[in-house]
Coordinates of C-alpha atoms and ligand atoms in Angstrom, one line a residue:
X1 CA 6.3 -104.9 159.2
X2 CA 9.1 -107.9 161.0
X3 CA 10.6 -106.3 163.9
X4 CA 14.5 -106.2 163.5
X5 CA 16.9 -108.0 165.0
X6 CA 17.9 -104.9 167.0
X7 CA 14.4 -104.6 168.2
X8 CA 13.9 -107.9 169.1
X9 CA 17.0 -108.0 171.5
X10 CA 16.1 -104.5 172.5
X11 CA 12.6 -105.2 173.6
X12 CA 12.8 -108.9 174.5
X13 CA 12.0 -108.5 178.1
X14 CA 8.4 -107.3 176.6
X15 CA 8.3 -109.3 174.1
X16 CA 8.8 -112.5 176.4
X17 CA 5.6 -111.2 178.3
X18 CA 2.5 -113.2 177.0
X19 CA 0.9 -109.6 177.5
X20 CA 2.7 -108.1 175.2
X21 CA 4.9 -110.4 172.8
X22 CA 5.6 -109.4 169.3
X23 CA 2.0 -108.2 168.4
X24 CA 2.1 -105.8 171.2
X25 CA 5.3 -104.4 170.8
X26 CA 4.1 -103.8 167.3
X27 CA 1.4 -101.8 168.8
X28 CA 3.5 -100.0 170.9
X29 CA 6.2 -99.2 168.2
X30 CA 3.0 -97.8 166.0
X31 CA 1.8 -95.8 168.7
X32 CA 1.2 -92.2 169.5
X33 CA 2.0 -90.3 172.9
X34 CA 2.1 -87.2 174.1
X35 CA 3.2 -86.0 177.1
X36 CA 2.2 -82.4 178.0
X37 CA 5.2 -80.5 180.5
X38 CA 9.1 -82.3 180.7
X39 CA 9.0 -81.9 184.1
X40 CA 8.7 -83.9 187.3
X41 CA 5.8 -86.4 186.0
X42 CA 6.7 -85.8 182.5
X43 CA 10.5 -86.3 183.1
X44 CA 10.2 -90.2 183.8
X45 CA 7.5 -91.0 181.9
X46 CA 8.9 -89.9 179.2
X47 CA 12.1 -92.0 179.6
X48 CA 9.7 -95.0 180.5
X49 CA 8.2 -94.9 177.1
X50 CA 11.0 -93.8 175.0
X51 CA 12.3 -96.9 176.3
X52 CA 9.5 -99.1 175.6
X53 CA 9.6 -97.9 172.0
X54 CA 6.6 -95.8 171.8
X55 CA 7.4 -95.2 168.5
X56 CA 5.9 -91.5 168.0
X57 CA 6.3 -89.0 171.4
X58 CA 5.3 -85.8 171.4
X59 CA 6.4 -83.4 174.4
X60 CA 5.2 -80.1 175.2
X61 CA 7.0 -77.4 177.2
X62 CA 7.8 -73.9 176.9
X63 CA 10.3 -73.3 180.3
X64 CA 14.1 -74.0 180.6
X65 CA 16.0 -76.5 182.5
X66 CA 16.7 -74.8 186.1
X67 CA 18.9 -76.0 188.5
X68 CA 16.2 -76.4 191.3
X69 CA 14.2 -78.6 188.8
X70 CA 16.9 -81.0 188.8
X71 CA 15.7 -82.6 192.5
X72 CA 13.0 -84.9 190.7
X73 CA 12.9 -83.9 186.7
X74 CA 15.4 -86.8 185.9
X75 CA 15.2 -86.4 182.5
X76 CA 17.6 -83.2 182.5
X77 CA 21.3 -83.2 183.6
X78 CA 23.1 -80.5 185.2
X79 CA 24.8 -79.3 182.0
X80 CA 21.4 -78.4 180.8
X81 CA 20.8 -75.9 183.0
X82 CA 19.3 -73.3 180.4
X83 CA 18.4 -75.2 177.9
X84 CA 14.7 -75.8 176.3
X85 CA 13.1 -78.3 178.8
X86 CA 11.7 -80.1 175.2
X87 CA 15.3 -80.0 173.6
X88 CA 17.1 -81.4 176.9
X89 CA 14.3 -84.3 177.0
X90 CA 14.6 -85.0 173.3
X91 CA 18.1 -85.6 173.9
X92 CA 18.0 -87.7 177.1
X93 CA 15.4 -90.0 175.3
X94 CA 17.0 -90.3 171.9
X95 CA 20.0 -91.1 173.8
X96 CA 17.9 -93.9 175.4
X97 CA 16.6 -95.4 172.1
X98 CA 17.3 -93.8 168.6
X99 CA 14.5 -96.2 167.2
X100 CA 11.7 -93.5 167.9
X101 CA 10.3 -90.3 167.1
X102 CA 10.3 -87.1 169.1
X103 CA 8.4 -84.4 168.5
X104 CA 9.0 -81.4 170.7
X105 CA 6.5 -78.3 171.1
X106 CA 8.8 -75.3 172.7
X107 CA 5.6 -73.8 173.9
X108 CA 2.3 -72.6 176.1
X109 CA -1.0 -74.9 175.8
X110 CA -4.0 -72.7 175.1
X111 CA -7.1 -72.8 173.7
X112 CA -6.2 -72.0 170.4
X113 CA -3.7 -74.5 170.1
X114 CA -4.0 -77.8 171.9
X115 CA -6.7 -79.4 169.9
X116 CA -4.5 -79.3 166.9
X117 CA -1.2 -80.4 168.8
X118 CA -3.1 -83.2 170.8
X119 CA -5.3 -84.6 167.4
X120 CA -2.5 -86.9 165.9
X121 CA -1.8 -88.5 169.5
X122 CA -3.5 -92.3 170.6
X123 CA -3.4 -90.8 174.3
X124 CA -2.2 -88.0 176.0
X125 CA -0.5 -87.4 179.5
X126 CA -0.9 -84.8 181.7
X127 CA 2.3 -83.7 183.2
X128 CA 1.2 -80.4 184.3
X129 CA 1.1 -78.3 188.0
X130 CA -1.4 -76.0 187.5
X131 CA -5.2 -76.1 187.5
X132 CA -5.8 -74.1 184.4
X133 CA -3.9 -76.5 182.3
X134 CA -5.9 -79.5 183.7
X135 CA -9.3 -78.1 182.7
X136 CA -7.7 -77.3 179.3
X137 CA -6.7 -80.4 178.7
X138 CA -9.6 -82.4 180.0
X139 CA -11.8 -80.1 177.9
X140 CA -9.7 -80.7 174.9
X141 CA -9.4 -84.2 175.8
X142 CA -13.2 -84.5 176.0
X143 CA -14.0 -82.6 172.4
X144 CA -11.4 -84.3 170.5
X145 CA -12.4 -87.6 171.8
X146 CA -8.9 -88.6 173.4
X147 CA -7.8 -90.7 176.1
X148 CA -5.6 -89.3 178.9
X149 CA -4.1 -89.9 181.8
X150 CA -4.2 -87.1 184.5
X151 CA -1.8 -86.9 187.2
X152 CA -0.7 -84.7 190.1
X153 CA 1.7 -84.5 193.0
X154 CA 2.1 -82.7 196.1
X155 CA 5.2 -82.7 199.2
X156 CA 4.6 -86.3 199.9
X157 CA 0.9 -86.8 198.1
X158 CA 0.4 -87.8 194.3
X159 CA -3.0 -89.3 192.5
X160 CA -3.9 -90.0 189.2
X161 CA -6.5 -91.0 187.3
X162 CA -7.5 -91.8 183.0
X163 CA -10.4 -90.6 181.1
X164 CA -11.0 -93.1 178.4
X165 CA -14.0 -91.5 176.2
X166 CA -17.1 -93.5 177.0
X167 CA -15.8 -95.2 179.9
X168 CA -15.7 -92.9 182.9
X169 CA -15.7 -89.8 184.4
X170 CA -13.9 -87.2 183.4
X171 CA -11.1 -85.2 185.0
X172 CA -14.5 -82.5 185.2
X173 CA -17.0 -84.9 186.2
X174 CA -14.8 -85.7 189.5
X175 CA -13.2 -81.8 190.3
X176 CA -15.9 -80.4 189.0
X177 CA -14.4 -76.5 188.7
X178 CA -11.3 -74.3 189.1
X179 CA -10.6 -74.4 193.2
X180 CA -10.7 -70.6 194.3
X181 CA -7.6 -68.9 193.6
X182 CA -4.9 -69.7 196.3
X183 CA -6.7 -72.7 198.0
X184 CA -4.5 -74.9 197.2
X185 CA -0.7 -74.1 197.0
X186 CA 1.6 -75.0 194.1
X187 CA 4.8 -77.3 194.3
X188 CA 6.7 -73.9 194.0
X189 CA 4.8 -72.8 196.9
X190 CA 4.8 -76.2 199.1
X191 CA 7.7 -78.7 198.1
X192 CA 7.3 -81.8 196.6
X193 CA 9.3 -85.0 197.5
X194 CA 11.3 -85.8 194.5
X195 CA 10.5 -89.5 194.2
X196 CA 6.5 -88.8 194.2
X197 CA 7.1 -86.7 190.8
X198 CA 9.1 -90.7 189.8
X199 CA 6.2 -92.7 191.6
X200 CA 3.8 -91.1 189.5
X201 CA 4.9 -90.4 186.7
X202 CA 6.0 -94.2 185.5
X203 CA 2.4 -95.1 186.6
X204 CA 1.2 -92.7 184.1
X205 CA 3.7 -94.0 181.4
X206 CA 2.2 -97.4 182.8
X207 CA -1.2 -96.5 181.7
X208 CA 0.2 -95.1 178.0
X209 CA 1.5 -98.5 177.5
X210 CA -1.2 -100.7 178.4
X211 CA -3.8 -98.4 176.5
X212 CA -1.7 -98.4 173.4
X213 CA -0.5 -102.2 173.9
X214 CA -4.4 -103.0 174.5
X215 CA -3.2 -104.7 178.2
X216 CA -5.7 -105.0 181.3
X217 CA -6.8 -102.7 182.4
X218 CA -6.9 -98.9 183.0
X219 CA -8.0 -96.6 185.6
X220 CA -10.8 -95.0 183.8
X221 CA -13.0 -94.7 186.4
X222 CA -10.7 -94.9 189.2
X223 CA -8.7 -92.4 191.3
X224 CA -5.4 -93.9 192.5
X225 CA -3.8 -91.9 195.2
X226 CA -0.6 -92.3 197.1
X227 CA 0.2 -91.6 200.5
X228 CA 4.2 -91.5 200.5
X229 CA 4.2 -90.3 204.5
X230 CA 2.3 -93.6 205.2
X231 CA 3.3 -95.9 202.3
X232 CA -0.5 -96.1 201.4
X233 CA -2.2 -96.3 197.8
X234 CA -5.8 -96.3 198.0
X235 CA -7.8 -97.0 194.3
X236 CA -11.1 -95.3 194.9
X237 CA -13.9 -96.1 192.8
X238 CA -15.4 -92.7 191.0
X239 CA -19.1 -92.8 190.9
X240 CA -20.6 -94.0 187.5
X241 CA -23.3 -91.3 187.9
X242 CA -20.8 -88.3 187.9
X243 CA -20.6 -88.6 184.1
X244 CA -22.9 -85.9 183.4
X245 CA -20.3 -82.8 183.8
X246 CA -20.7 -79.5 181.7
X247 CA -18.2 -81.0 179.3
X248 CA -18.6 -84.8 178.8
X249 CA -22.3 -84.8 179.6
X250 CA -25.1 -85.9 177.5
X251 CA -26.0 -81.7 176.9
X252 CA -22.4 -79.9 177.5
X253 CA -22.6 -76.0 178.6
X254 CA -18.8 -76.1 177.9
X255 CA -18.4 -76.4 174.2
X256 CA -15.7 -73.8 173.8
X257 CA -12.1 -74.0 175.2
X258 CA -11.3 -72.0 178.2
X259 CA -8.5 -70.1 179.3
X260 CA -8.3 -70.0 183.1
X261 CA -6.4 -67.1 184.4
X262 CA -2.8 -69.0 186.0
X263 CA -2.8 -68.1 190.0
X264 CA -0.3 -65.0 190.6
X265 CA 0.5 -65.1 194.1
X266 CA 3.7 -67.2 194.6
X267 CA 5.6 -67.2 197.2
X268 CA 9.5 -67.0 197.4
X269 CA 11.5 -70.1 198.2
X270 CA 12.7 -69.6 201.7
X271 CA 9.1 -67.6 202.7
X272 CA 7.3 -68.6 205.6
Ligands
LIG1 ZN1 -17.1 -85.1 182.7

């Protein structure tokens, strides 16, 4: 189908990109995202692509807006204090560009849902904080055959990294199991600088759009990290021979979903 008018003015700064052009924006306006948790790395990648014109974006959440959310999730204002994280995002990117589709799940990933939710999505991003959901969707990732992009940040430290089936490691292959409970501390627990969560999370809308748009390439097989303290990225090479995991290997031990027990210990804000 022609783009419109409206669509060609609205997307001629991609459209002028030999990259891209009308073909690619054609790709992009036919694609499929979904972005699991509207929060710090969900919250501009979200408005990234909503603005590209993914055409179809899905966004999962089950919390509320909350007023200490607001230092880095840019997607929610500060009249949306207690409102559906999913409803507030759908809001903020329809108001960005009306010409897509939002589909909003108000709820928890587990394994008895997210195969079905992430099955009718091109490629998935992984907006979570906690190391439960990261397996889960790596795992669900891995047995549905999807690309994704994994991401997390910590006070002043982000990485990410894609798994593209069949080219790469997995999220698994590389972090290999649940850390022991505690060992490494939450952004609740430890801070988080608020323009990591905006660093990171355009560079995992970056990796939507080039996947979908069919654009250079990814980082399958790559860990990016970033050093905010120093002003250092560093794009380490993951080893071709760590593809042999319990979940992505050639004979998988994990062929069932898992349901990691969420840490419990949190600490209060203001706790030393
Ligand atoms: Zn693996």
């Amino acid at each position: 189908m022609a783009l419109t008018d409206e669509q060609i003015e609205r997307y001629s700064r991609h459209i002028l990109l030999k990259e891209v052009g009308v073909k690619g924006q054609k790709k992009l306006l036919n694609g499929k995202v979904l972005i699991i948790g509207a929060g710090g790395l969900g919250a501009p990648a979200a408005l990234y692509l909503a603005a590209a014109g993914i055409g179809t974006i899905g966004i999962v959440d089950a919390d509320v807006v909350d007023l200490s959310n607001l230092q880095r999730q840019v997607i929610h204002s500060t009249p949306d204090i207690g409102k559906p994280k999913v409803q507030s995002a759908e809001e903020s990117m329809k108001a960005i560009n009306p010409d897509i589709v939002v589909k909003t799940y108000r709820t928890f990933l587990d394994s008895s849902n997210i195969r079905e939710i992430i099955r009718e999505y091109d490629f998935i991003l992984d907006g979570t904080d906690n190391f439960p959901a990261k397996f889960l969707i790596n795992d669900a990732c891995v047995m549905e055959k999807k690309a994704f992009c994994h991401a997390g940040i910590l006070r002043f430290n982000g990485q990410l990294m894609t798994y593209i089936p069949g080219q790469g490691p997995c999220y698994r292959c590389v972090f290999k199991d649940m850390p022991p409970k505690d060992a490494i501390p939450t952004c609740k627990q430890a801070g988080v600088i608020g323009a990591m969560a905006g660093i990171i999370g355009c560079l995992q809308a970056m990796e939507a759009i080039k996947y979908i748009a069919g654009i250079g390439k990814n980082l399958n097989g790559y860990l990016l990290t970033y050093d905010g303290i120093n002003q250092e990225f560093h794009k380490i090479k993951l080893p071709n021979n760590t593809c042999k995991c319990a979940v992505c290997g050639e004979h998988p031990t994990i062929t069932e979903l898992i349901d990691y027990e969420q840490p419990t210990c949190e600490l209060k804000l203001g706790e030393k």
